[in-house]
Coordinates of C-alpha atoms and ligand atoms in Angstrom, one line a residue:
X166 CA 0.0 0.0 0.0
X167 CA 1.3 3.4 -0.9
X168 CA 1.3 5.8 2.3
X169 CA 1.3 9.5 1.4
X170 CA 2.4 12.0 4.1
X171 CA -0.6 14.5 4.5
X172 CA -1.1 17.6 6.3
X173 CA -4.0 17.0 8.8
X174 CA -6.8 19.4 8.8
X175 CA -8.9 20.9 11.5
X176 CA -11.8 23.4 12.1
X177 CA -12.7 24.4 15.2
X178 CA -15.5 26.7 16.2
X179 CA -15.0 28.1 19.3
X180 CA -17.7 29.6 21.4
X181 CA -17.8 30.9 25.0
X182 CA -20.0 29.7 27.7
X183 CA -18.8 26.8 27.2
X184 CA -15.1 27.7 28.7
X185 CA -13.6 26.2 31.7
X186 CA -14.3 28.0 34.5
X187 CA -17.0 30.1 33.1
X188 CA -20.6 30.5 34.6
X189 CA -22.2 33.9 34.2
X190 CA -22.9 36.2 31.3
X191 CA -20.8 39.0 33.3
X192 CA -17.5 36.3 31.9
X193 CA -19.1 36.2 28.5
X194 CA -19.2 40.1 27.9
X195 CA -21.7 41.6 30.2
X196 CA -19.3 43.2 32.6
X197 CA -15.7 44.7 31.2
X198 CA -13.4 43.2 34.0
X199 CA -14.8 39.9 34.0
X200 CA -15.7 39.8 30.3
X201 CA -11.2 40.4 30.1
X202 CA -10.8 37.3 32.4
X203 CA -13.6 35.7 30.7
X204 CA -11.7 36.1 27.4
X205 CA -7.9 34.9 28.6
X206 CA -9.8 31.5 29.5
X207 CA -11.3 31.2 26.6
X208 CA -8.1 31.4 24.7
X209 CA -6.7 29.0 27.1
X210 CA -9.0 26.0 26.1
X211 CA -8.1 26.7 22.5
X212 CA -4.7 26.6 22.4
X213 CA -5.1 23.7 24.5
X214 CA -7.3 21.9 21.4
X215 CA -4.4 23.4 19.2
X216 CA -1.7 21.4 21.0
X217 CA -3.8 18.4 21.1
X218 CA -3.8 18.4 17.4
X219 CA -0.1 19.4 17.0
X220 CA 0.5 16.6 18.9
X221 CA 0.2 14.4 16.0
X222 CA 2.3 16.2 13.4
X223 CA 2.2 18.8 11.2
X224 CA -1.3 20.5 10.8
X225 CA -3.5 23.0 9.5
X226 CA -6.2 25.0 12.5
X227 CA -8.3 27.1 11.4
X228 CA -10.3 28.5 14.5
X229 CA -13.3 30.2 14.3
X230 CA -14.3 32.8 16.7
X231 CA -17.9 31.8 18.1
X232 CA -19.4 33.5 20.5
X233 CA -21.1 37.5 20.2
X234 CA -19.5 39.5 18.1
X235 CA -16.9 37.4 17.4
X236 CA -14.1 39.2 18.5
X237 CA -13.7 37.5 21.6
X238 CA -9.9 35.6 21.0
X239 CA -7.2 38.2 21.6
X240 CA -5.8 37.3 18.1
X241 CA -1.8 38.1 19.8
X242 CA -2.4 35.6 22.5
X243 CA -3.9 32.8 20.1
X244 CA -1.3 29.8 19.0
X245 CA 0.7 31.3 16.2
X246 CA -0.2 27.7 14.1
X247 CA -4.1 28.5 13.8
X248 CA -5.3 31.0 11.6
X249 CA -8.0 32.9 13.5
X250 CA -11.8 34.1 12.0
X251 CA -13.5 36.7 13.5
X252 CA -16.2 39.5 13.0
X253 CA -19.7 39.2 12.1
X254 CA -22.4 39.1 10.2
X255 CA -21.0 36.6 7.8
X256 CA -22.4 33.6 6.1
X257 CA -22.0 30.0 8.2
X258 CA -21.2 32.1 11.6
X259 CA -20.2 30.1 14.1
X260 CA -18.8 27.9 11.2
X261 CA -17.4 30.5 9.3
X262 CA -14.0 28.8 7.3
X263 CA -15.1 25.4 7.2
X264 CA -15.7 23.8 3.5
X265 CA -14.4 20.7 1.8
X266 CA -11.2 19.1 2.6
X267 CA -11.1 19.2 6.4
X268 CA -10.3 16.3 7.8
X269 CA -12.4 17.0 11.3
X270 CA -14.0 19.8 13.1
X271 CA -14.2 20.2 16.7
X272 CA -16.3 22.6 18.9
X273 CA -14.7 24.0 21.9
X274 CA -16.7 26.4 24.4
X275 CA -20.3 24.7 23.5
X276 CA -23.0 25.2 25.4
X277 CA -26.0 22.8 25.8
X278 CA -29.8 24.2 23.8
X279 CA -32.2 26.3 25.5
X280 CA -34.2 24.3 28.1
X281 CA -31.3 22.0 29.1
X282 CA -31.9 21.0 33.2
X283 CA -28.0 21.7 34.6
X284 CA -27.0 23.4 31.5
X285 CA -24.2 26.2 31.9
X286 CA -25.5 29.1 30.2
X287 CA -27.9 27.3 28.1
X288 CA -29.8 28.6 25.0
X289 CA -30.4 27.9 21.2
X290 CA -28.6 30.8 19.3
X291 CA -30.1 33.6 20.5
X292 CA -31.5 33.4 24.2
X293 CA -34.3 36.7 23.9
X294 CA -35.6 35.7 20.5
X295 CA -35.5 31.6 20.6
X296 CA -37.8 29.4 23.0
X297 CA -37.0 26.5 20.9
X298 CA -35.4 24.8 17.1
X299 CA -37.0 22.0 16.1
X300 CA -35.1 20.3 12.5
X301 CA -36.8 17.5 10.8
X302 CA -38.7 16.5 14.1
X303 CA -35.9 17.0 16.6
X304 CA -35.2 19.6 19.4
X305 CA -31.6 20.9 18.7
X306 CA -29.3 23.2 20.1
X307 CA -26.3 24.3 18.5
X308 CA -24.4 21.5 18.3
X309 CA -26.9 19.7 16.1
X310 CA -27.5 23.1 14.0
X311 CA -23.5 23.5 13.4
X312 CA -22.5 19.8 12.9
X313 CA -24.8 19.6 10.4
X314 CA -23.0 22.6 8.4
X315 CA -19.1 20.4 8.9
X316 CA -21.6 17.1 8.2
X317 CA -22.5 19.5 4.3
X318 CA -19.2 20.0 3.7
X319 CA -18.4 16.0 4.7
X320 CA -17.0 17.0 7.6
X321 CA -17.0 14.8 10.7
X322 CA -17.2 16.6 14.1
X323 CA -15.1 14.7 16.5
X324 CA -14.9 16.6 19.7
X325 CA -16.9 18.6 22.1
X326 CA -15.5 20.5 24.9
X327 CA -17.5 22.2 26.8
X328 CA -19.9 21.3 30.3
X329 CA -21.2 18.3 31.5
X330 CA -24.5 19.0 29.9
X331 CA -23.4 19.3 26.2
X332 CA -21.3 16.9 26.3
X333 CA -24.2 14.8 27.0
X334 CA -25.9 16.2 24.4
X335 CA -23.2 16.0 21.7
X336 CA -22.6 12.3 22.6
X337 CA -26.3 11.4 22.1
X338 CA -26.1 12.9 18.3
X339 CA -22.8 11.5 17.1
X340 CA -21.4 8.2 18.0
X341 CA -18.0 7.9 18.9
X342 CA -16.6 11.4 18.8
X343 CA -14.9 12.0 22.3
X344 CA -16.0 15.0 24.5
X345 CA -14.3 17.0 27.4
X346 CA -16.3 18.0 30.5
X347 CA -14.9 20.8 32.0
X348 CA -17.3 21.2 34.4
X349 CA -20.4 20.3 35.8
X350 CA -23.3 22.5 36.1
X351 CA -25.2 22.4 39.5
X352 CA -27.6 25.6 38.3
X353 CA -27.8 27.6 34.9
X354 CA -25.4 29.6 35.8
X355 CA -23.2 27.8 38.9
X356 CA -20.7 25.2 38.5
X357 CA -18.4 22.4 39.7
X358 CA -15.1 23.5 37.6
X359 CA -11.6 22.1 36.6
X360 CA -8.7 24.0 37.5
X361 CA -8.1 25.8 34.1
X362 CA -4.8 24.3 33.5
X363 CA -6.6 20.7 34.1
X364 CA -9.2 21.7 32.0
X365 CA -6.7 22.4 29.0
X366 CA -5.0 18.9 29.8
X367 CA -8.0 16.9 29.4
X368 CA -9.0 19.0 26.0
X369 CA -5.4 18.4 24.3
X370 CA -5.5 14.7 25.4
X371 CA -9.1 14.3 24.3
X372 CA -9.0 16.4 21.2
X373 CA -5.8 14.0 19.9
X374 CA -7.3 10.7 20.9
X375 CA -10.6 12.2 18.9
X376 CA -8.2 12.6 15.9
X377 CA -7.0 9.3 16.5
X378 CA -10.4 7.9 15.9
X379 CA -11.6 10.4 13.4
X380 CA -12.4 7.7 10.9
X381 CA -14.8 6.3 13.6
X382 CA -16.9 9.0 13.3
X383 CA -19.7 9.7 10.5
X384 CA -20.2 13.6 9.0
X385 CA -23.8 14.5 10.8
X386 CA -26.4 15.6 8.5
X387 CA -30.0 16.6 8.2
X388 CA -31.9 14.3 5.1
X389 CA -33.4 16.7 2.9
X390 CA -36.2 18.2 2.7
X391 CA -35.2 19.9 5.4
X392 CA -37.7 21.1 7.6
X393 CA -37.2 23.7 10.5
X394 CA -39.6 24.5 12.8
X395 CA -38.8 27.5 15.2
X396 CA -40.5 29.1 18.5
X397 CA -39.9 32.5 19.3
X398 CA -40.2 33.9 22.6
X399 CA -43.0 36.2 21.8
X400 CA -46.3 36.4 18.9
X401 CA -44.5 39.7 17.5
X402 CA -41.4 38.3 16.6
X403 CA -43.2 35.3 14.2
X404 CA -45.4 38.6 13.3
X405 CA -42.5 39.9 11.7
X406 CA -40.4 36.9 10.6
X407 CA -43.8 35.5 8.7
X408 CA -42.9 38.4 6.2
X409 CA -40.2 36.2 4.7
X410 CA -41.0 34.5 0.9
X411 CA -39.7 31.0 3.0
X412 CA -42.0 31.3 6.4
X413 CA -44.5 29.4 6.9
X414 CA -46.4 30.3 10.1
X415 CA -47.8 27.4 12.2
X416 CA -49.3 29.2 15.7
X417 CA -48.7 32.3 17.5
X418 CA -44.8 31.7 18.1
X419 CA -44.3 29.3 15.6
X420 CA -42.8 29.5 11.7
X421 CA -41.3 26.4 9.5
X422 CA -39.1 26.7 6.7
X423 CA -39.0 23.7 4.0
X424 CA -36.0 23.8 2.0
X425 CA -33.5 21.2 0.0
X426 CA -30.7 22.5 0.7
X427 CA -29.5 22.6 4.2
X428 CA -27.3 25.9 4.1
X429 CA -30.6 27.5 3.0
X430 CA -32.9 26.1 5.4
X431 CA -30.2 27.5 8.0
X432 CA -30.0 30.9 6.7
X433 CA -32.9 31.1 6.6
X434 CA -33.1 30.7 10.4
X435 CA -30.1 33.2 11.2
X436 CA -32.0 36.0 9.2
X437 CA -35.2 35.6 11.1
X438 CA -32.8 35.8 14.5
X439 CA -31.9 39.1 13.1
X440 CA -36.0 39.9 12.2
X441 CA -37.2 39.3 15.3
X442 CA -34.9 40.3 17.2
X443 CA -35.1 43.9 15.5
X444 CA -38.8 43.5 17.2
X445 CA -38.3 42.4 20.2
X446 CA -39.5 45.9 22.2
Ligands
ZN81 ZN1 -21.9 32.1 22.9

């Protein structure tokens, strides 16, 4: 058998409640001082995932700023192999730089969907304008909805880090990939947490044992059609939304969107975020 050397390639998309250590919105950007420490840990955890994938040779990481407005890694502190997306609006968002050709993606930061009992910070997308995404009859969070973009492009996702909770979550969607819990929610927004530096220890062992295994893993993807059925928080936001060519309005809170092609169905759901939120006073 021939063996050809290849570079490996990785994607991560890195949000931020999902940090070690982290268990308020103050750490994720409500308050200045804490939103600073909040970001030094996030940047932690992802260098962590960097070395974890360095570990097995030669690669190319492209990380992808998750979380707000996508500024949130201090680009000067980040691990000089990854290249670093940030900004927003953009198309794909959290997933912003993935296509063809990656060998794995990863999601480090996660947070479990809106709902979740013990679920650090939980919420689908956008907490004031989603109550709940339903694709193709299941109740997802982002994990499923961002998978499912890697899972287009034939990408497996292979590792979560992020709490106990979405872990749980991620494991019950893909089999095999390999998750690190780096801590363990005992409210919404209170937590049992790692030491940061034992936090990054068990991401870079559990991110290169999930590379290991890659091949064990299958790309996650909706069967078209796709169907998306989404609950806002209030009746005025759907009000608004319904004015899209694509919505379909089902109740009060409630609009579907039917479409082949994944990406589209899932735009389709970011701009109605931006709709109804422009509504939401
Ligand atoms: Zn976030």
């Amino acid at each position: 058998m021939l063996t050809i050397h290849m570079t490996l390639k990785v994607f991560m998309s890195v949000d931020m409640e999902g940090i070690s250590s982290i268990v308020s919105g103050a750490q994720t950007g409500r308050d200045p001082g804490e939103y600073q420490k909040g970001r030094a840990l996030m940047v932690g955890d992802v260098n962590a995932a960097v070395e974890g994938v360095l570990g097995l040779g030669e690669a190319e990481i492209v990380v992808s700023d998750a979380h707000g407005g996508m500024t949130n890694i201090p680009p000067e502190d980040l691990h000089e192999a990854a290249v670093l997306v940030r900004g927003t609006p953009k198309p794909l968002t959290q997933m912003a730089g993935i296509g063809a050709g990656f060998d794995a993606a990863a999601f480090i930061g996660y947070h479990s969907r809106k709902g979740t009992l013990h679920g650090i910070l939980s919420h689908t997308i956008s907490g004031s304008a989603i109550e709940s995404v339903v694709i193709n009859g299941m109740e997802v969070g982002e994990t499923a909805i961002n998978a499912a973009i890697a899972g287009y492009y034939g990408v497996p996702l292979v590792f979560v880090a992020g709490d106990a909770a979405v872990c749980a979550e991620a494991r019950e969607l893909i089999p095999n990939l390999r998750t690190a819990a780096v801590k363990e929610a005992v409210s919404r927004t209170a937590a049992k947490c790692l030491h940061p530096r034992r936090a990054g220890e068990l991401i870079r062992g559990g991110m290169r044992e999930a590379l290991e295994h890659r091949e064990e893993v299958k790309p996650f993807t909706f069967k078209p059609p796709v169907e998306i059925e989404v609950r806002y928080t209030n009746a005025r936001m759907a009000d608004a939304v319904e004015f899209m060519p694509s919505a379909e309005r089902i109740d009060g809170k409630g609009i579907r969107f039917v479409q082949e092609d994944y990406l589209k169905a899932f735009g389709a759901l970011r701009a109605s975020i931006y709709i109804a939120s422009a509504v939401s006073r």
